[in-house]
Coordinates of C-alpha atoms (C1' of nucleotides) in Angstrom, one line a residue:
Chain L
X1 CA 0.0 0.0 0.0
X2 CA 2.9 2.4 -0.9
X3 CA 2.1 5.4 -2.8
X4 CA 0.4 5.1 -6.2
X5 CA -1.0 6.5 -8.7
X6 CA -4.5 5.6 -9.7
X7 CA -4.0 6.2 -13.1
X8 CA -1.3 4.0 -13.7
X9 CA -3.5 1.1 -13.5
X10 CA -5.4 -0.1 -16.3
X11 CA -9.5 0.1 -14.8
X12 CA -11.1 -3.0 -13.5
X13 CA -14.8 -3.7 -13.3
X14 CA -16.0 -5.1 -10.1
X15 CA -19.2 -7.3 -10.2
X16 CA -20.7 -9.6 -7.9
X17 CA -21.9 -13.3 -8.4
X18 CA -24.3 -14.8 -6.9
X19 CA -25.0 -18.6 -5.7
X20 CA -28.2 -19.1 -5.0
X21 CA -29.7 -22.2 -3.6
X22 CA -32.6 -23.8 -1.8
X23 CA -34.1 -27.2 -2.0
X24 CA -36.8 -28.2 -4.3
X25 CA -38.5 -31.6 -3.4
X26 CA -35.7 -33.1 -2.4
X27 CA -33.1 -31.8 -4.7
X28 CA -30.9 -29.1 -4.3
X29 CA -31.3 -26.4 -6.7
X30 CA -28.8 -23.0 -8.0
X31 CA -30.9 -20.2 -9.9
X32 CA -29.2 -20.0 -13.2
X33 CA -30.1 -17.1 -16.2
X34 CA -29.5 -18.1 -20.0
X35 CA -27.1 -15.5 -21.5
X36 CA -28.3 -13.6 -24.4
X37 CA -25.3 -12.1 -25.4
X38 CA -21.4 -13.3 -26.2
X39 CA -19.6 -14.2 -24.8
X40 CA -21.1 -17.8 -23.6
X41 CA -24.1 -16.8 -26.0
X42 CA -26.4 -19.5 -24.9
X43 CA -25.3 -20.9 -22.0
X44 CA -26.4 -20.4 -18.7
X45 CA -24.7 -18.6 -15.6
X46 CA -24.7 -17.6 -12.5
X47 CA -27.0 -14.0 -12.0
X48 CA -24.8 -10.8 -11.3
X49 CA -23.6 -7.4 -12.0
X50 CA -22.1 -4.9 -11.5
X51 CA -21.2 -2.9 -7.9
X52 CA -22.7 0.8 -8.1
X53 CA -20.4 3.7 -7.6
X54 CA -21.4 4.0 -3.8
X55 CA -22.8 0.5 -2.8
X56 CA -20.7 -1.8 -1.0
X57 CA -20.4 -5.3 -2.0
X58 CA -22.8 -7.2 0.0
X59 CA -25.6 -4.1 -0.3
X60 CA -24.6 -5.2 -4.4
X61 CA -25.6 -8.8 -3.8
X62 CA -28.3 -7.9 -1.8
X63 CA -29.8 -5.8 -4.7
X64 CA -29.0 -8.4 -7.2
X65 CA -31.0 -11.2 -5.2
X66 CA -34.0 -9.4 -4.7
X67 CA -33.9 -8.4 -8.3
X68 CA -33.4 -11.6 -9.6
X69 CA -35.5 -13.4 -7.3
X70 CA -38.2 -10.8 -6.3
X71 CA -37.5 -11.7 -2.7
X72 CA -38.0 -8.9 -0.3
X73 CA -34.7 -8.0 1.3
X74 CA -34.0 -9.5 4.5
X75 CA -35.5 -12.4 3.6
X76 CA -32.9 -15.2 2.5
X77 CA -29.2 -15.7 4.3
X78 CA -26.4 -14.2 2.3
X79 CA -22.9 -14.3 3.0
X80 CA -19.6 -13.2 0.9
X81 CA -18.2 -16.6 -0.6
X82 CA -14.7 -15.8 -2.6
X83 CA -13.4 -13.6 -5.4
X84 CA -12.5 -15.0 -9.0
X85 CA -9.9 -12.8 -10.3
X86 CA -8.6 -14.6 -13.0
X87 CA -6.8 -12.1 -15.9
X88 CA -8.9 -14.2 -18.8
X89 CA -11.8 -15.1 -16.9
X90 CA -13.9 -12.5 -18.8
X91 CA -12.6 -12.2 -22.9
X92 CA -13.8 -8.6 -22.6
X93 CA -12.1 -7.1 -20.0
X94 CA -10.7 -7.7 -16.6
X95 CA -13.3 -8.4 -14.4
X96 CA -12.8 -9.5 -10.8
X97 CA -16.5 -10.8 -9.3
X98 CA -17.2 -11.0 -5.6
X99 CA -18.9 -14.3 -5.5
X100 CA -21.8 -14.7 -2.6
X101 CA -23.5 -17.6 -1.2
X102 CA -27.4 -17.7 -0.9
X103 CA -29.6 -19.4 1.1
X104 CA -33.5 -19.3 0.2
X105 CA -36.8 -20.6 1.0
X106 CA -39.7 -21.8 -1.1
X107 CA -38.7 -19.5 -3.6
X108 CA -41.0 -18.2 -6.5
X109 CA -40.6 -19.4 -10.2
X110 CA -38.7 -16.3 -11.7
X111 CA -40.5 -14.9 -14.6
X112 CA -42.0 -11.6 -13.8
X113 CA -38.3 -10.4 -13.3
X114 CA -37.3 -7.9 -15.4
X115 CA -34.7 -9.3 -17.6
X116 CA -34.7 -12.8 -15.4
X117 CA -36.5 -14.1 -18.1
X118 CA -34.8 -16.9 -18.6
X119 CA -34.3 -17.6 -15.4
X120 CA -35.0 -20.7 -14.2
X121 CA -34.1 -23.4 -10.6
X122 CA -31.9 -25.8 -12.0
X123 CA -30.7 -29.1 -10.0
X124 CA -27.2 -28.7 -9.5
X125 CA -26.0 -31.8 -10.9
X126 CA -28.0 -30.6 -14.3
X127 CA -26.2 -27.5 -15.2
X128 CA -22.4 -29.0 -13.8
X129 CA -20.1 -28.7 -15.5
X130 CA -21.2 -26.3 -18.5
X131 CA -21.8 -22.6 -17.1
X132 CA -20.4 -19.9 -18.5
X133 CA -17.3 -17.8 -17.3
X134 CA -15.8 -19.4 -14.4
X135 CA -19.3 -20.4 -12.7
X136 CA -18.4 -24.0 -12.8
X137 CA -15.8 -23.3 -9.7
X138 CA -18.2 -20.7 -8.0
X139 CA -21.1 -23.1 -8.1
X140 CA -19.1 -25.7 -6.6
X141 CA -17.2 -23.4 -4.2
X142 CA -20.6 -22.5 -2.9
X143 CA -22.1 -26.0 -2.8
X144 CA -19.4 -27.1 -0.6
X145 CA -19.2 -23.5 1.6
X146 CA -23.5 -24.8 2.0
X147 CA -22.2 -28.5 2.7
X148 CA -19.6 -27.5 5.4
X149 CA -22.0 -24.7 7.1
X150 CA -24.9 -27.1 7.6
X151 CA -22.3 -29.0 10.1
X152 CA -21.5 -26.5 12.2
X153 CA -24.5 -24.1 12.1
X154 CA -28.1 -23.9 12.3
X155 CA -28.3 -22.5 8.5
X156 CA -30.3 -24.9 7.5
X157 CA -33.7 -23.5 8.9
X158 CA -32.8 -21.2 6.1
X159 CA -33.9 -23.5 3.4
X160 CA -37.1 -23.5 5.5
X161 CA -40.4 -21.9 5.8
X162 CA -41.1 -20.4 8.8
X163 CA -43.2 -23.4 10.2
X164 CA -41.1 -26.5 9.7
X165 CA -41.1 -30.1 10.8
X166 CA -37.9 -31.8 11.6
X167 CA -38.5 -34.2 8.7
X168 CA -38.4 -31.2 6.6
X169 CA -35.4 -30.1 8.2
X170 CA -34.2 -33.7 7.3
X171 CA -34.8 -33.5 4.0
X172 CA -32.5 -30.4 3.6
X173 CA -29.5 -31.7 4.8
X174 CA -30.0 -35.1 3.0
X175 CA -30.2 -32.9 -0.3
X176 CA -27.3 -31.1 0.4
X177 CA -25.3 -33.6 1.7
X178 CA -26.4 -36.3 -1.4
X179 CA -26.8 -38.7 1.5
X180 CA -29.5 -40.4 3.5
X181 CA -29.8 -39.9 7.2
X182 CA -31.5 -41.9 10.3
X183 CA -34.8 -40.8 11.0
X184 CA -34.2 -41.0 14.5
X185 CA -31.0 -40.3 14.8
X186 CA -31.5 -37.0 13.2
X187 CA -34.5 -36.3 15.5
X188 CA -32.3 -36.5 18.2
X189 CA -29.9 -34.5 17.6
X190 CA -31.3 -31.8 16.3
X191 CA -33.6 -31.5 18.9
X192 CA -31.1 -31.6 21.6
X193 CA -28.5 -29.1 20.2
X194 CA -29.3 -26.1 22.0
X195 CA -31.4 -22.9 20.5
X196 CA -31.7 -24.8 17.2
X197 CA -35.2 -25.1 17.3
X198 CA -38.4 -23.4 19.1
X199 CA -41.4 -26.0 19.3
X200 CA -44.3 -23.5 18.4
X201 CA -46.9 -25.8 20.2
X202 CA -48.4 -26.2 16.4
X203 CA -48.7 -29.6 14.6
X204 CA -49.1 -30.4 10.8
X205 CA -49.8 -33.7 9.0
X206 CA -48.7 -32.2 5.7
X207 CA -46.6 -35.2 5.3
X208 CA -49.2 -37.9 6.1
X209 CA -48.3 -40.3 9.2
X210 CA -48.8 -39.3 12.8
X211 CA -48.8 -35.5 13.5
X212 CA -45.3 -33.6 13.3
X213 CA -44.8 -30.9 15.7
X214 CA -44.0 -27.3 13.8
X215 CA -40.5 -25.5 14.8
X216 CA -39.2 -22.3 14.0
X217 CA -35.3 -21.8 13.8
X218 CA -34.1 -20.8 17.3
X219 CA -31.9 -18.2 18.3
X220 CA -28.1 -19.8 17.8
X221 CA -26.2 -19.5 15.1
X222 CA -23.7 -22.0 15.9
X223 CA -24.3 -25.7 16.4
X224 CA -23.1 -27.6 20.5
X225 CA -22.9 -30.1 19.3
X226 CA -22.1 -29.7 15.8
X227 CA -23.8 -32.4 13.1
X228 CA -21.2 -34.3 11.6
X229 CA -21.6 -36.4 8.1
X230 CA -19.9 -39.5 8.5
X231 CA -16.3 -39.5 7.3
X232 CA -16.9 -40.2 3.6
Chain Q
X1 CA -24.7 -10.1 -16.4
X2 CA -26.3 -8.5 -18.9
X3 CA -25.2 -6.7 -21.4
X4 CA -22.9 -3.4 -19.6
X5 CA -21.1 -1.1 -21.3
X6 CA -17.5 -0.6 -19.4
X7 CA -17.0 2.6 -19.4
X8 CA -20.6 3.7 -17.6
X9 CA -19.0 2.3 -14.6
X10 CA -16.0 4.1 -12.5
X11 CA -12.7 2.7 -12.4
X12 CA -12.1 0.5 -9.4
X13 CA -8.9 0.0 -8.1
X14 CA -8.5 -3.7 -7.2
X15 CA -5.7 -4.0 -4.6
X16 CA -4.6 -7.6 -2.2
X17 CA -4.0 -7.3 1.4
X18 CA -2.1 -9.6 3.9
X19 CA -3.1 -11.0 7.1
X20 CA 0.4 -12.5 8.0
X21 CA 0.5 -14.6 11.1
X22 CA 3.3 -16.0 12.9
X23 CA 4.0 -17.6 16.3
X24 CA 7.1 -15.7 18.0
X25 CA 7.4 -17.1 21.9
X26 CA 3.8 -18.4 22.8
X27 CA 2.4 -15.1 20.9
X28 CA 0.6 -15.0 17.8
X29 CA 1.9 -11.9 15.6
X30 CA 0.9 -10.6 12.8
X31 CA 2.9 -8.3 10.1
X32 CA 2.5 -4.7 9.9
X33 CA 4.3 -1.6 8.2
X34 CA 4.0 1.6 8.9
X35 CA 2.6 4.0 6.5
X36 CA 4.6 7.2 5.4
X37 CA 2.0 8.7 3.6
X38 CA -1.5 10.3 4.1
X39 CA -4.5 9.2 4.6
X40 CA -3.8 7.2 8.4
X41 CA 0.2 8.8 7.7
X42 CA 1.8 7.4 10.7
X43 CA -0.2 4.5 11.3
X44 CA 0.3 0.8 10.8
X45 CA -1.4 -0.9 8.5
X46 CA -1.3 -4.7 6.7
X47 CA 0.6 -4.8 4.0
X48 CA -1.0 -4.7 0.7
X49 CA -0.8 -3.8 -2.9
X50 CA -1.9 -3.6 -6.2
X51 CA -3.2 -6.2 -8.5
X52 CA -1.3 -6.3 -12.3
X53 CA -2.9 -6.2 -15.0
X54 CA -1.9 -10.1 -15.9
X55 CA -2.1 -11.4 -12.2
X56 CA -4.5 -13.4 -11.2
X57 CA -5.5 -12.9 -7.1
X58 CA -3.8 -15.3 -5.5
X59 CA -0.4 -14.7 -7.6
X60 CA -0.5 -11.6 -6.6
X61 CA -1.1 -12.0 -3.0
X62 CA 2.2 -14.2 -3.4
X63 CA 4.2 -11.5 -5.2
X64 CA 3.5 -9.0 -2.2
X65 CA 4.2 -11.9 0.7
X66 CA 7.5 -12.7 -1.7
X67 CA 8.4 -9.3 -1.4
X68 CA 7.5 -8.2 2.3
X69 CA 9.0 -11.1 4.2
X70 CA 11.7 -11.9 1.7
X71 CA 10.4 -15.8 2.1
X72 CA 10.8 -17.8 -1.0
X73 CA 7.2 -18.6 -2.9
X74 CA 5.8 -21.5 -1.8
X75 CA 7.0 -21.5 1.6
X76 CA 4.4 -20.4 2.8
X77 CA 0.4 -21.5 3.4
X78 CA -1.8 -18.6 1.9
X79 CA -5.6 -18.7 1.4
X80 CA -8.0 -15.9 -0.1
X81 CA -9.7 -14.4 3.4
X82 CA -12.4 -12.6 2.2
X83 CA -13.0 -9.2 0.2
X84 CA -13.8 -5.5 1.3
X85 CA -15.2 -2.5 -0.9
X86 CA -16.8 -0.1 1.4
X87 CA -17.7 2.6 -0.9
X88 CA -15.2 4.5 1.8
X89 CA -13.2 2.0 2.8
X90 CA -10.2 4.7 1.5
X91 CA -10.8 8.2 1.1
X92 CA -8.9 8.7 -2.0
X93 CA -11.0 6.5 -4.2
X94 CA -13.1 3.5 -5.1
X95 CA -10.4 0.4 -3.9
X96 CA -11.4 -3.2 -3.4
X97 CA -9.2 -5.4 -1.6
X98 CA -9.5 -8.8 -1.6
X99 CA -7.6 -9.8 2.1
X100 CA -5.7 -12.7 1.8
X101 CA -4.3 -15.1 4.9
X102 CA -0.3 -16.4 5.3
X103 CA 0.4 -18.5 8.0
X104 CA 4.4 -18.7 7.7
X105 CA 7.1 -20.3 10.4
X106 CA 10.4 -19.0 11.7
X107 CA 10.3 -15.7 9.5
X108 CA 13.3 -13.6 9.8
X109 CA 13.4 -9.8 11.1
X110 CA 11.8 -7.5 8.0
X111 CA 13.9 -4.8 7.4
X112 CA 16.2 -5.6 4.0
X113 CA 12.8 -5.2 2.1
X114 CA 12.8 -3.0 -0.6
X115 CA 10.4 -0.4 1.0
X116 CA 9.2 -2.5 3.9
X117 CA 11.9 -0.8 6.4
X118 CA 8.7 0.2 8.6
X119 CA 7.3 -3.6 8.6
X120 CA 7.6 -5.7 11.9
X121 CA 6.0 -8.6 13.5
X122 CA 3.8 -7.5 16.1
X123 CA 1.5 -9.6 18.6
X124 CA -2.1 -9.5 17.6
X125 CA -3.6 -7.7 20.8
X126 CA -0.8 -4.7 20.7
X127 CA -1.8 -3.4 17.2
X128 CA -5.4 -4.1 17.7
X129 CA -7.4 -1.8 17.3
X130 CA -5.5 1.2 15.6
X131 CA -4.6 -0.2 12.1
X132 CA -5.3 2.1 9.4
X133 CA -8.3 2.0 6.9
X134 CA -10.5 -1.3 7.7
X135 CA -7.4 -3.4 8.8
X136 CA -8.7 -4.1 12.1
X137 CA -11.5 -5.8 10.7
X138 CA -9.6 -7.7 8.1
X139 CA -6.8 -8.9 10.8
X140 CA -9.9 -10.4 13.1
X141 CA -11.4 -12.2 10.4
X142 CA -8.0 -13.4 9.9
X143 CA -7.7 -14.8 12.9
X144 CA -10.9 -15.8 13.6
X145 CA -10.2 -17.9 10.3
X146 CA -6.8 -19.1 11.8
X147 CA -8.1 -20.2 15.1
X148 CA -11.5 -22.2 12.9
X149 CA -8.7 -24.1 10.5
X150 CA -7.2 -24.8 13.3
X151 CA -9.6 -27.4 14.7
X152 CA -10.4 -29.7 11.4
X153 CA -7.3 -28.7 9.1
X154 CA -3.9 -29.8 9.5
X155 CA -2.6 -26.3 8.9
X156 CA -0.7 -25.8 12.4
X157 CA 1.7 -27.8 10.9
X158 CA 2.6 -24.4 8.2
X159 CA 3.6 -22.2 11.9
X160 CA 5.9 -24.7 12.6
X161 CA 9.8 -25.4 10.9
X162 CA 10.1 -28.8 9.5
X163 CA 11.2 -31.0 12.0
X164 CA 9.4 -30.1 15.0
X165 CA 8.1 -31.6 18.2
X166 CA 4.4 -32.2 19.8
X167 CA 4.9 -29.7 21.9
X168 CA 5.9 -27.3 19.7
X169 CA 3.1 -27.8 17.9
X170 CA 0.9 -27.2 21.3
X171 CA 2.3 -24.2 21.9
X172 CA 0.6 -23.2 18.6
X173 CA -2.5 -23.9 19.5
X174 CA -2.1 -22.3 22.4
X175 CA -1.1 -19.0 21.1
X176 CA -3.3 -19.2 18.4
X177 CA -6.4 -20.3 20.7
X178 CA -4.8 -18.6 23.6
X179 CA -5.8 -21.0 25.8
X180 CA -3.6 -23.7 28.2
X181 CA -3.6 -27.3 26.8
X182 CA -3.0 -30.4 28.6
X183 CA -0.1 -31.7 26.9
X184 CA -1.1 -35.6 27.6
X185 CA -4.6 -35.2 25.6
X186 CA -3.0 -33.0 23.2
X187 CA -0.2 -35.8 22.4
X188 CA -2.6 -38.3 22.4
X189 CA -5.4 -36.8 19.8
X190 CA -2.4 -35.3 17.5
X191 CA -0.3 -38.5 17.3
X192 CA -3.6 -40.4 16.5
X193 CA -5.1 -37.9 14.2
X194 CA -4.3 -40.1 10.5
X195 CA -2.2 -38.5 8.2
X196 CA -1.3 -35.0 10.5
X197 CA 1.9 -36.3 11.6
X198 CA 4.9 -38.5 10.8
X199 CA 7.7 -39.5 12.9
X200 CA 11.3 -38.6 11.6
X201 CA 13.0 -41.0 14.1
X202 CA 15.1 -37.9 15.4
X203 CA 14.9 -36.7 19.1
X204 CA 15.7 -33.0 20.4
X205 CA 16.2 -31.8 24.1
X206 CA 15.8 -28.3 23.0
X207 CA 13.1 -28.0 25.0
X208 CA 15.3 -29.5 28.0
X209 CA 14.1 -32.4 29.7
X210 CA 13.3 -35.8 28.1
X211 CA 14.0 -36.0 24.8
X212 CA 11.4 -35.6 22.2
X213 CA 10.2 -37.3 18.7
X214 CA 10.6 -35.0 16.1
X215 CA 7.8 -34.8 13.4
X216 CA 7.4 -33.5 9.9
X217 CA 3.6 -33.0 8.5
X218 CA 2.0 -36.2 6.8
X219 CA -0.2 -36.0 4.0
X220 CA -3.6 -35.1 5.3
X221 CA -5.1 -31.6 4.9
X222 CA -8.0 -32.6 7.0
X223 CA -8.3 -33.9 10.5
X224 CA -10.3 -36.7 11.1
X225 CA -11.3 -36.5 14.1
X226 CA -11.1 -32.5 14.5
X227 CA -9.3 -31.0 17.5
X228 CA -12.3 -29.3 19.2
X229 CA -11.2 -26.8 21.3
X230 CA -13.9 -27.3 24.3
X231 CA -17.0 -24.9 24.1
X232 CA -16.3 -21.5 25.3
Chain W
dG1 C1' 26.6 -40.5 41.8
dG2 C1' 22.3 -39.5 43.7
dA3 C1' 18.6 -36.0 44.4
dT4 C1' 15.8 -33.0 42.0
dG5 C1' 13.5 -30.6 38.4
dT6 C1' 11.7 -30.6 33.7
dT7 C1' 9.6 -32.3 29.9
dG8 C1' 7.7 -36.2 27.0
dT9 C1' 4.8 -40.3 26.7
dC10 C1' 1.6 -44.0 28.0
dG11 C1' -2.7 -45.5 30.8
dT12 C1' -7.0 -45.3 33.2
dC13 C1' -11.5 -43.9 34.2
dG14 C1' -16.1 -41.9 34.0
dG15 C1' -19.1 -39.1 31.1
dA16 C1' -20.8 -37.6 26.7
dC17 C1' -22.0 -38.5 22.1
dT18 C1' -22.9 -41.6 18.0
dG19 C1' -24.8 -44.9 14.8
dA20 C1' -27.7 -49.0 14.5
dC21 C1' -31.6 -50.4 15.5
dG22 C1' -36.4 -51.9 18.2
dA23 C1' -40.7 -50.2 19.9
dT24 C1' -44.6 -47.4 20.3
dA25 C1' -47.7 -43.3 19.1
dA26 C1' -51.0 -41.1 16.3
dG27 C1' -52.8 -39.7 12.3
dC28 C1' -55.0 -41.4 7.3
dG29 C1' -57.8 -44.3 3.9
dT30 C1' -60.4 -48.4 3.1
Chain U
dA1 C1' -61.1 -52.5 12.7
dC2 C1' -57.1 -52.9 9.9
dG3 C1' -53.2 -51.8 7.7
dC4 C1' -50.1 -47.9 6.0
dT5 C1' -47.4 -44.0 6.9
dT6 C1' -44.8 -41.0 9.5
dA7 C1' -43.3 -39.1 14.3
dT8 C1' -41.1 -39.8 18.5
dC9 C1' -38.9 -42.2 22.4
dG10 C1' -35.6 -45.9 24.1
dT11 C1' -31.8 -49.1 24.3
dC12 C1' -27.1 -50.7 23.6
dA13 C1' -22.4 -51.0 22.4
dG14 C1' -18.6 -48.5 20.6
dT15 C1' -15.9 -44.2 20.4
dC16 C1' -14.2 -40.0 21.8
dC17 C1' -13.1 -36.6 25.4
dG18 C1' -11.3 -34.3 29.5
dA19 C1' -9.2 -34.9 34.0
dC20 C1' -5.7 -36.9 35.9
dG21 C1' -2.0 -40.5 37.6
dA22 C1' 2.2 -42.8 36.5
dC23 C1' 6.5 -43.4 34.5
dA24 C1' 10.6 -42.4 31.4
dA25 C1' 14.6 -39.9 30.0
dC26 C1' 17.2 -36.1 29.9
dA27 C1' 20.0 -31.8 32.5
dT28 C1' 21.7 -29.6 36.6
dC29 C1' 23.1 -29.0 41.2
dC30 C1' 24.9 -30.7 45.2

DNA sequence: GGATGTTGTCGTCGGACTGACGATAAGCGT
DNA sequence: ACGCTTATCGTCAGTCCGACGACAACATCC
């Protein structure tokens, strides 16, 4: 951070990127939009664009979500995931995205967006590999940033509606984690981990079966005892 | 990522940052230099610089750690922390800068640098807070990110020189955690962690009493099972 | 050379947590 | 009433953890 001189450096755009994903029965799901223009004509990508003169970077994702989404602000988790900085990642110019990490629930079907048109909730094993750019990396930086935070945090109410069972709750990390998961087991535990879940006295048979008791996400953030995969 | 025309947008400056961190007798430190010129004249900062034009992030964080601690390339563990782009941030103009972590062991006394004669290792808690622009905040996420890798990665291993000895490697932990550890658990968990450590067959008394096993770092990146430090 | 101090390494023990299940509860449709 | 489905509670053995005791192997000082 010596002295410099602005000028002497060739301009840079800064744009942010955005993974988005929630679960969709029982698969988990990245918003992608089908490019229009070259380069990657065609092909689909991650939503994004560029950081306004005086907005800072997440208050640029935040925009972009709720643009591309139409969810009210506030609404879904976001969190800064990496920078891609690559000198040819864009052919046009040097572009260096901030890349951010969304977590949604029961999201709408993009299409009154304004140009989300061709937007669309993709599985994740359906559009990788073959996004545009660099988005192959980003998707799968972000799948595995969602894979690792569902351990250790409670995160995963985020892919929740407000009143969720705990088979629900199930059914979210068993998408993420591409794995299946004991019933009971998992009832225990997430139950038992402090502040992860408020029983709201409420009962649903949405799923059919005996009556499941409604939760809403409690107040930690962080997981005693944490919920560990087994070592695959 | 639709269409955008380049030059509607301002010129960012896109510029890498260092959180450098070192363990120097039981206290984590962390590399600063002071700054000669305005804005925060007189203040220490991290060190930092510019991104070229043909660099990609992460080369040129290793250019700038090349350069300010005179270590060889590849000497050294370095991750991308996280970015910052407060519209603020520095009151000259629009700058980015996307913080990146070193963890490096045994480095020697900065001062042959080329204009690093202000830089020196200082503990964590002395320059904190006071750093210039948003350092503060970058060094704590730094080491905040330093003290999580430290429980399920086997990155303790980069503060230490190569042939080193358990407790060498607790007093690591300690600094970085600062908290005491009992050195029989430690031993026990980090000698049967697979893959963290492998024996050389050497033994030191550098320490002083009975001799010790010296160990270089095994393969593994991860830590199965993670050393948890206990709830706090 | 023995006492003493210092540090490294191995064991033991009770408690907590885990995964693999069995058993029971409480709805639904027929 | 009967079976089907899902929710929830228990049990049990294995594993891991922290707290600590015990011993081993050096240096130093008398």
């Amino acid at each position: 951070m010596a002295g410099y001189d602005p000028s002497a450096f060739p301009a840079v755009a800064v744009t942010v990127d955005l993974v988005v994903l929630t679960v969709r029965n029982g698969a988990l799901c990245v918003l992608v939009v089908r490019r229009g223009e070259d380069p990657f004509a065609g092909r689909e990508a991650l939503p994004g664009g560029f950081v306004r003169p005086d907005e800072d970077l997440l208050a640029a994702a935040a925009r972009e979500l709720a643009e591309e989404t139409g969810l009210a602000p506030g609404t879904a988790h976001l969190e800064q995931l990496a920078s891609y900085g690559a000198p040819d990642r864009d052919p046009r110019m040097r572009v260096v995205t901030v890349a951010h990490l969304a977590l949604v629930a029961d999201p709408p079907d993009p299409q009154a967006g304004t140009d989300a048109a061709a937007a669309r909730w993709a599985p994740v094993d359906e559009v990788l590999p073959g996004l545009a750019f660099d988005h192959d990396r980003v998707l799968r930086d972000g799948v595995d940033r969602a894979r690792a935070k569902l351990e250790y945090t409670a995160l995963a109410a985020s892919f929740c509606r407000a009143g969720f069972t705990v088979a629900e709750l199930r059914r979210v990390y068993e998408a993420v984690w591409g794995r299946p998961l004991d019933p009971r087991n998992f009832h225990r535990k997430v139950t038992s981990a402090a502040g992860f879940l408020e029983a709201t006295g409420e009962t649903t048979t949405r799923d059919g079966g005996r009556p499941a008791q409604l939760y809403r996400r409690g107040p930690a953030t962080l997981l005693h005892p944490p919920l560990l995969r087994a070592d695959s």
